[in-house]
């Protein structure tokens, strides 16, 4: 936003935090996450020491409260988020279940008296969880269907579960999404579209206009500025109508396919894994509720919220961003609980929009106005082919930062590259990033 080099120099020199004023040593193990309240008066820290600590952000920072989650069988706390009026804190952790299975749990702590209000299961634990509004939060659950096929269910939970009347719904199923090829839904966050046009954070207007008219998506495999921008192939929509082959439904076709195999008329030239994926794809085509509306339609009102998460379709490493619009009637736990209103052919929900990153996504964050989604990723080799979902492609050491405009669903900035990472693919986890008006950390 600077209008001169001198302004920009001043901004960079005067406003980048570079002086350590205090070191807080109350945690006894690695600190994994920090989150600030919206007012800025408080912040919370999560750590491998299994506590969440709440601090007062005065001139001299002081510890207000510490909650130890070990009595609830947690291994560590990993993420926290204040609700919009800073009255409640969501804390996400890793939970040790029976037979040492690692699942997750989300706890809600009152900021008034630091009491624990409720706990909900969260599986897998790297769904993290997030607030949808002041009193409702989103968690996940995972159901195995086959060796590499599963189903992610996203739940809406009331923060006050333990103290509500027994006649009031405290949970409601939001979405049920089929996962292929060992992928799962992780890292959920909510973008509130009504905040888009607050002048908090706007990229260059000219750049935006140019981006919205043509918007080339730059190939991020090259450092060369000269390389021409090739528009990316649009990924196939998650749900496709099968061509109407004389009234043959997907299920009839599937039945015929199996009959042929069983009676030896055809030998499946595919592995068990490929066969499972083929079956799951055929099933999901016939059992998926179509998207409600076009995300980019002009009549979408400003009350819209998007659920954003990482997902995939080729391998277990998260390589796609899924976006699902949350409609007004879905923002409360009132109403049918377990999807009783669904027809049998609407077993799964489809995604409204998918952004393919072609690499391993290791971080996401929203701008303060919720207009831009910042994504950290480590790219795959350009022409890689994934034949085994359990063997994802090797990932680049360079970490690329992409910026997507949620109004146009287009990439708006050439990817920025600064960090390097050396963790191998199977050990590569999430690195939180945070976005302010002037900086991305």
XYZ file of C-alpha atoms in Angstrom:
441
model
C 0.000 0.000 0.000
C 3.034 2.295 0.208
C 3.091 5.120 -2.348
C 6.853 5.601 -2.428
C 10.037 3.642 -1.821
C 10.674 5.855 1.199
C 7.260 4.948 2.701
C 7.963 1.295 2.091
C 11.402 1.563 3.699
C 9.875 3.274 6.723
C 7.159 0.626 6.994
C 9.668 -2.213 6.803
C 12.129 -0.528 9.141
C 9.680 0.791 11.720
C 6.970 -1.853 11.913
C 8.693 -5.217 11.597
C 8.928 -6.697 15.099
C 12.646 -7.240 15.727
C 13.202 -6.532 19.433
C 12.566 -9.253 22.005
C 10.902 -7.620 24.991
C 10.106 -10.651 27.121
C 10.728 -14.406 27.171
C 7.940 -16.526 28.653
C 9.381 -19.732 30.085
C 6.372 -21.276 31.806
C 5.988 -24.135 29.292
C 8.190 -27.160 29.951
C 8.155 -28.532 26.376
C 7.828 -27.309 22.778
C 5.245 -24.592 22.139
C 3.146 -25.649 19.125
C 0.669 -22.804 18.639
C -0.252 -19.283 19.774
C -3.569 -17.543 19.226
C -4.651 -14.000 20.092
C -8.088 -12.888 21.177
C -9.878 -10.546 18.762
C -9.499 -7.652 21.203
C -5.765 -8.381 21.497
C -5.894 -8.299 25.330
C -5.342 -12.050 25.731
C -3.475 -14.832 24.000
C -3.366 -18.605 24.466
C -0.457 -21.009 23.986
C -0.520 -24.776 23.348
C 2.379 -27.084 24.001
C 3.701 -30.617 24.088
C 3.668 -30.257 27.897
C -0.107 -30.873 27.535
C -1.198 -27.526 28.981
C -2.999 -24.585 27.442
C -1.934 -21.311 29.044
C -3.882 -18.048 28.848
C -1.878 -14.843 29.059
C -2.725 -11.200 29.600
C -1.136 -9.161 26.803
C -0.301 -6.036 28.829
C 2.962 -4.110 28.682
C 4.245 -6.777 31.050
C 2.803 -10.083 29.887
C 1.436 -12.179 32.742
C 0.040 -15.709 33.020
C -3.690 -15.654 33.817
C -4.487 -19.366 33.816
C -3.051 -22.771 32.940
C -5.155 -25.872 32.185
C -3.457 -29.252 32.323
C -5.225 -31.670 29.940
C -3.388 -34.856 31.012
C -6.193 -35.953 33.363
C -8.373 -36.279 30.207
C -5.827 -38.673 28.569
C -4.518 -36.000 26.219
C -0.931 -36.351 24.925
C -0.540 -32.666 24.070
C -2.420 -29.496 23.163
C -1.889 -28.390 19.546
C -4.172 -25.484 18.573
C -6.539 -22.928 20.096
C -8.972 -20.291 18.837
C -11.023 -17.593 20.586
C -14.668 -17.240 19.560
C -15.771 -13.955 17.974
C -16.668 -12.179 21.250
C -13.645 -13.612 23.145
C -15.899 -15.250 25.755
C -14.827 -18.837 24.956
C -11.612 -20.581 23.949
C -11.562 -23.698 21.763
C -8.562 -25.940 22.525
C -7.648 -28.842 20.258
C -5.467 -31.726 21.384
C -4.256 -35.221 20.668
C -5.952 -37.892 22.690
C -4.668 -41.385 23.471
C -7.484 -43.863 22.959
C -7.747 -47.628 23.537
C -4.877 -49.721 22.102
C -2.863 -46.473 21.867
C -4.901 -45.249 18.894
C -4.325 -41.543 18.355
C -7.471 -39.541 17.988
C -8.184 -35.952 18.906
C -10.436 -34.024 21.224
C -11.639 -30.424 21.396
C -12.273 -28.714 24.728
C -14.115 -25.430 25.302
C -12.943 -23.189 28.155
C -14.904 -20.222 29.495
C -12.922 -16.971 29.603
C -15.054 -15.701 32.458
C -13.893 -18.188 35.105
C -11.631 -20.591 33.116
C -13.961 -23.572 33.667
C -14.047 -26.437 31.178
C -17.494 -26.339 29.534
C -17.399 -29.315 27.168
C -15.243 -31.828 25.328
C -15.937 -33.391 21.914
C -14.066 -36.107 20.020
C -12.181 -34.993 16.901
C -10.808 -37.560 14.456
C -8.286 -37.417 12.904
C -6.685 -34.972 15.332
C -5.324 -32.779 12.520
C -8.862 -31.650 11.652
C -7.978 -29.199 14.502
C -11.545 -27.807 14.704
C -12.768 -24.200 14.519
C -15.600 -21.861 15.546
C -18.531 -21.386 13.161
C -20.107 -18.636 15.303
C -20.103 -17.470 18.961
C -21.473 -20.721 20.392
C -21.007 -23.484 17.789
C -17.830 -25.230 16.758
C -16.946 -27.711 14.035
C -15.243 -31.057 14.689
C -14.565 -34.110 12.532
C -14.951 -37.858 12.596
C -13.576 -40.512 10.270
C -15.178 -43.833 9.299
C -13.191 -46.463 7.425
C -15.096 -47.993 4.498
C -12.299 -50.039 2.926
C -8.526 -50.263 3.031
C -8.041 -46.894 1.308
C -11.607 -45.566 1.240
C -13.155 -43.673 4.139
C -15.817 -41.145 4.947
C -15.272 -37.867 6.813
C -18.183 -36.494 8.804
C -18.083 -32.875 9.947
C -20.123 -32.142 13.065
C -21.552 -28.922 14.431
C -21.306 -28.889 18.240
C -22.812 -26.579 20.820
C -20.119 -25.183 23.133
C -22.362 -25.629 26.195
C -23.038 -29.349 25.815
C -22.800 -30.298 29.458
C -25.239 -27.667 30.720
C -27.939 -27.535 28.024
C -31.363 -29.096 28.547
C -31.681 -32.718 27.462
C -34.382 -31.661 24.980
C -32.041 -29.419 22.990
C -29.796 -30.739 20.195
C -26.181 -30.150 21.106
C -24.737 -31.746 17.962
C -25.754 -31.888 14.309
C -24.142 -33.534 11.338
C -23.073 -30.849 8.855
C -21.501 -32.756 5.966
C -20.537 -36.295 5.077
C -17.831 -36.551 2.435
C -16.405 -39.631 0.706
C -12.585 -39.894 0.760
C -10.809 -41.836 -1.991
C -7.236 -43.189 -2.124
C -6.418 -42.881 1.601
C -7.125 -39.125 1.714
C -8.931 -37.517 4.656
C -10.287 -34.084 5.536
C -8.020 -32.038 7.820
C -7.425 -28.450 8.944
C -10.957 -27.032 8.908
C -11.476 -23.253 8.973
C -14.435 -20.936 8.370
C -14.326 -17.877 6.115
C -17.025 -15.268 6.713
C -17.861 -13.644 3.359
C -19.606 -10.656 4.996
C -16.141 -9.350 5.941
C -14.797 -9.309 2.368
C -15.017 -5.629 1.645
C -13.766 -4.236 4.907
C -10.755 -2.123 3.907
C -8.536 -4.094 6.283
C -6.522 -5.834 3.649
C -6.801 -5.300 -0.092
C -4.300 -6.337 -2.692
C -3.510 -3.909 -5.508
C -6.727 -2.958 -7.285
C -5.099 -3.004 -10.737
C -3.609 -6.371 -9.997
C -6.983 -7.621 -8.840
C -8.697 -6.403 -11.987
C -6.059 -8.025 -14.152
C -6.324 -11.198 -12.103
C -10.095 -11.381 -12.344
C -10.101 -10.925 -16.117
C -7.500 -13.482 -17.179
C -5.850 -14.837 -14.051
C -3.077 -17.060 -15.303
C -2.044 -19.505 -12.637
C 1.734 -19.529 -12.551
C 3.565 -22.794 -12.696
C 5.415 -22.843 -9.429
C 7.977 -25.450 -10.409
C 10.298 -22.836 -11.858
C 12.085 -19.852 -10.426
C 12.329 -18.218 -13.828
C 10.301 -15.028 -14.043
C 10.272 -15.260 -17.851
C 8.549 -18.597 -18.018
C 5.147 -18.041 -19.558
C 2.131 -18.620 -17.410
C 0.158 -21.625 -18.552
C -3.397 -21.849 -17.272
C -3.766 -24.957 -15.128
C -5.941 -27.827 -16.218
C -9.252 -27.554 -14.428
C -9.622 -30.653 -12.276
C -12.627 -32.805 -13.003
C -15.561 -31.958 -10.743
C -15.829 -34.283 -7.776
C -19.214 -35.531 -8.896
C -19.988 -36.249 -12.515
C -23.195 -37.382 -14.121
C -22.639 -40.720 -15.803
C -23.527 -40.683 -19.501
C -26.950 -42.164 -19.972
C -26.095 -45.424 -21.711
C -29.575 -46.522 -22.581
C -30.770 -46.031 -19.034
C -27.935 -48.021 -17.401
C -27.307 -46.623 -13.921
C -23.900 -46.608 -12.273
C -25.059 -49.415 -10.009
C -26.237 -51.581 -12.906
C -22.907 -51.021 -14.632
C -21.082 -51.929 -11.437
C -23.179 -55.064 -11.012
C -22.451 -56.092 -14.617
C -18.739 -55.453 -14.044
C -18.725 -57.688 -10.960
C -20.778 -60.417 -12.658
C -18.261 -60.468 -15.516
C -15.367 -60.833 -13.044
C -17.101 -63.524 -10.970
C -18.004 -65.611 -14.039
C -14.535 -65.294 -15.552
C -15.677 -63.314 -18.612
C -13.270 -60.515 -17.767
C -10.064 -60.501 -15.753
C -9.625 -57.278 -13.756
C -6.375 -55.763 -14.993
C -6.048 -53.775 -11.789
C -4.714 -54.140 -8.304
C -6.990 -54.551 -5.287
C -6.374 -50.900 -4.450
C -7.381 -49.715 -7.926
C -10.441 -51.937 -7.834
C -11.508 -50.503 -4.454
C -11.127 -46.954 -5.778
C -13.148 -47.798 -8.919
C -15.964 -49.285 -6.828
C -15.938 -46.292 -4.450
C -16.070 -43.851 -7.392
C -19.029 -45.644 -8.949
C -20.835 -45.733 -5.608
C -20.203 -42.078 -4.817
C -21.445 -40.933 -8.244
C -24.845 -42.405 -7.550
C -25.050 -41.515 -3.878
C -23.896 -37.902 -3.682
C -26.032 -34.854 -3.074
C -25.242 -32.307 -5.807
C -23.834 -28.875 -4.820
C -26.571 -26.514 -3.602
C -25.527 -23.412 -5.555
C -22.751 -21.994 -7.639
C -20.240 -20.424 -5.229
C -19.567 -17.520 -7.580
C -23.218 -16.684 -8.299
C -23.936 -12.982 -7.965
C -27.008 -13.525 -5.782
C -25.040 -15.160 -2.976
C -25.764 -12.986 0.009
C -23.176 -11.537 2.317
C -24.259 -13.804 5.177
C -22.549 -16.734 3.470
C -19.783 -18.653 5.212
C -17.393 -21.113 3.624
C -15.981 -24.189 5.301
C -12.415 -24.603 4.014
C -10.262 -27.685 4.575
C -7.444 -29.723 3.073
C -8.315 -32.943 1.271
C -7.177 -35.009 -1.715
C -8.215 -37.560 -4.293
C -4.950 -39.264 -5.323
C -2.990 -40.004 -2.157
C -3.049 -39.560 1.613
C -0.923 -36.387 1.607
C -3.233 -33.317 1.499
C -2.956 -31.815 -1.996
C -6.337 -30.151 -2.521
C -8.334 -27.431 -0.774
C -12.015 -28.256 -0.479
C -14.584 -25.468 -0.101
C -18.160 -26.028 1.037
C -20.735 -23.287 1.485
C -22.510 -23.355 4.862
C -26.144 -22.324 4.419
C -28.037 -20.327 7.088
C -30.138 -23.314 8.262
C -26.921 -25.289 8.846
C -25.477 -22.759 11.290
C -27.455 -23.998 14.282
C -27.748 -27.359 16.025
C -31.571 -27.054 15.922
C -33.413 -29.190 13.377
C -32.856 -32.772 12.186
C -29.787 -34.269 13.843
C -28.432 -37.127 11.777
C -29.582 -36.132 8.331
C -33.011 -37.806 8.590
C -34.116 -35.485 5.810
C -31.718 -37.129 3.333
C -32.905 -39.371 0.517
C -31.054 -42.645 -0.013
C -29.354 -41.278 -3.123
C -27.928 -38.365 -1.104
C -25.668 -40.355 1.164
C -22.599 -38.122 0.617
C -22.223 -34.360 0.178
C -20.304 -33.030 -2.806
C -17.708 -30.287 -2.511
C -18.718 -26.906 -3.947
C -15.215 -26.062 -5.136
C -11.817 -27.754 -5.199
C -8.423 -26.073 -5.619
C -5.632 -28.478 -6.576
C -2.212 -27.406 -5.306
C -0.176 -30.229 -6.945
C 1.925 -30.636 -3.843
C 1.762 -31.332 -0.115
C -0.175 -28.582 1.713
C 1.551 -27.793 5.005
C -0.214 -24.639 6.194
C -3.242 -22.386 5.648
C -4.348 -19.031 7.025
C -7.000 -16.416 6.246
C -6.407 -12.687 5.842
C -8.110 -10.533 8.528
C -10.933 -9.672 6.097
C -11.383 -13.388 5.186
C -11.078 -12.469 1.505
C -7.734 -14.165 0.832
C -6.583 -17.671 1.661
C -2.833 -18.096 2.145
C -1.507 -21.611 1.566
C 1.950 -23.060 2.245
C 2.875 -26.064 0.132
C 5.808 -28.175 -0.994
C 5.452 -28.948 -4.689
C 5.440 -32.348 -6.368
C 7.555 -32.955 -9.497
C 5.711 -31.441 -12.452
C 4.734 -34.556 -14.427
C 4.572 -37.071 -11.603
C 2.081 -39.921 -11.834
C 0.702 -41.462 -8.651
C 0.135 -45.173 -9.125
C -0.003 -46.127 -5.434
C -1.938 -43.848 -3.032
C 0.295 -45.024 -0.187
C 3.386 -43.769 -2.071
C 2.932 -40.016 -2.631
C 5.452 -38.247 -4.914
C 8.620 -36.756 -3.405
C 8.158 -33.157 -2.264
C 10.293 -30.096 -2.940
C 12.435 -28.645 -0.170
C 11.192 -25.157 -1.058
C 8.002 -23.999 0.650
C 5.756 -21.982 -1.686
C 3.210 -19.479 -0.366
C 0.135 -19.158 -2.610
C -2.622 -16.542 -2.249
C -6.183 -17.317 -3.404
C -9.009 -14.781 -3.704
C -12.113 -16.433 -2.217
C -14.362 -14.051 -4.138
C -13.174 -15.277 -7.536
C -11.622 -18.608 -6.424
C -8.505 -17.672 -8.415
C -4.837 -17.473 -7.483
C -3.958 -13.775 -7.291
C -0.298 -13.533 -6.389
C 2.680 -15.250 -7.873
C 3.769 -17.786 -5.278
C 6.324 -16.455 -2.832
C 9.231 -18.647 -1.828
C 11.420 -18.080 1.219
C 11.571 -21.080 3.540
C 13.127 -24.471 2.979
C 12.107 -27.690 4.668
C 13.894 -31.019 4.837
C 11.300 -33.265 6.471
C 10.500 -36.284 4.256
C 7.014 -36.729 2.833
C 5.664 -39.225 5.352
C 6.747 -37.066 8.306
C 5.674 -33.740 6.835
C 3.061 -32.110 9.063
C 1.342 -28.777 9.499
C 3.094 -25.455 10.018
C 0.698 -22.725 11.140
C 0.824 -19.404 9.361
C -0.846 -16.203 10.429
C -1.849 -13.198 8.332
C -2.149 -9.604 9.536
C -2.827 -6.434 7.577
C 0.848 -5.978 6.723
C 2.587 -9.286 7.281
C 2.373 -13.033 6.896
C 4.191 -14.978 9.596
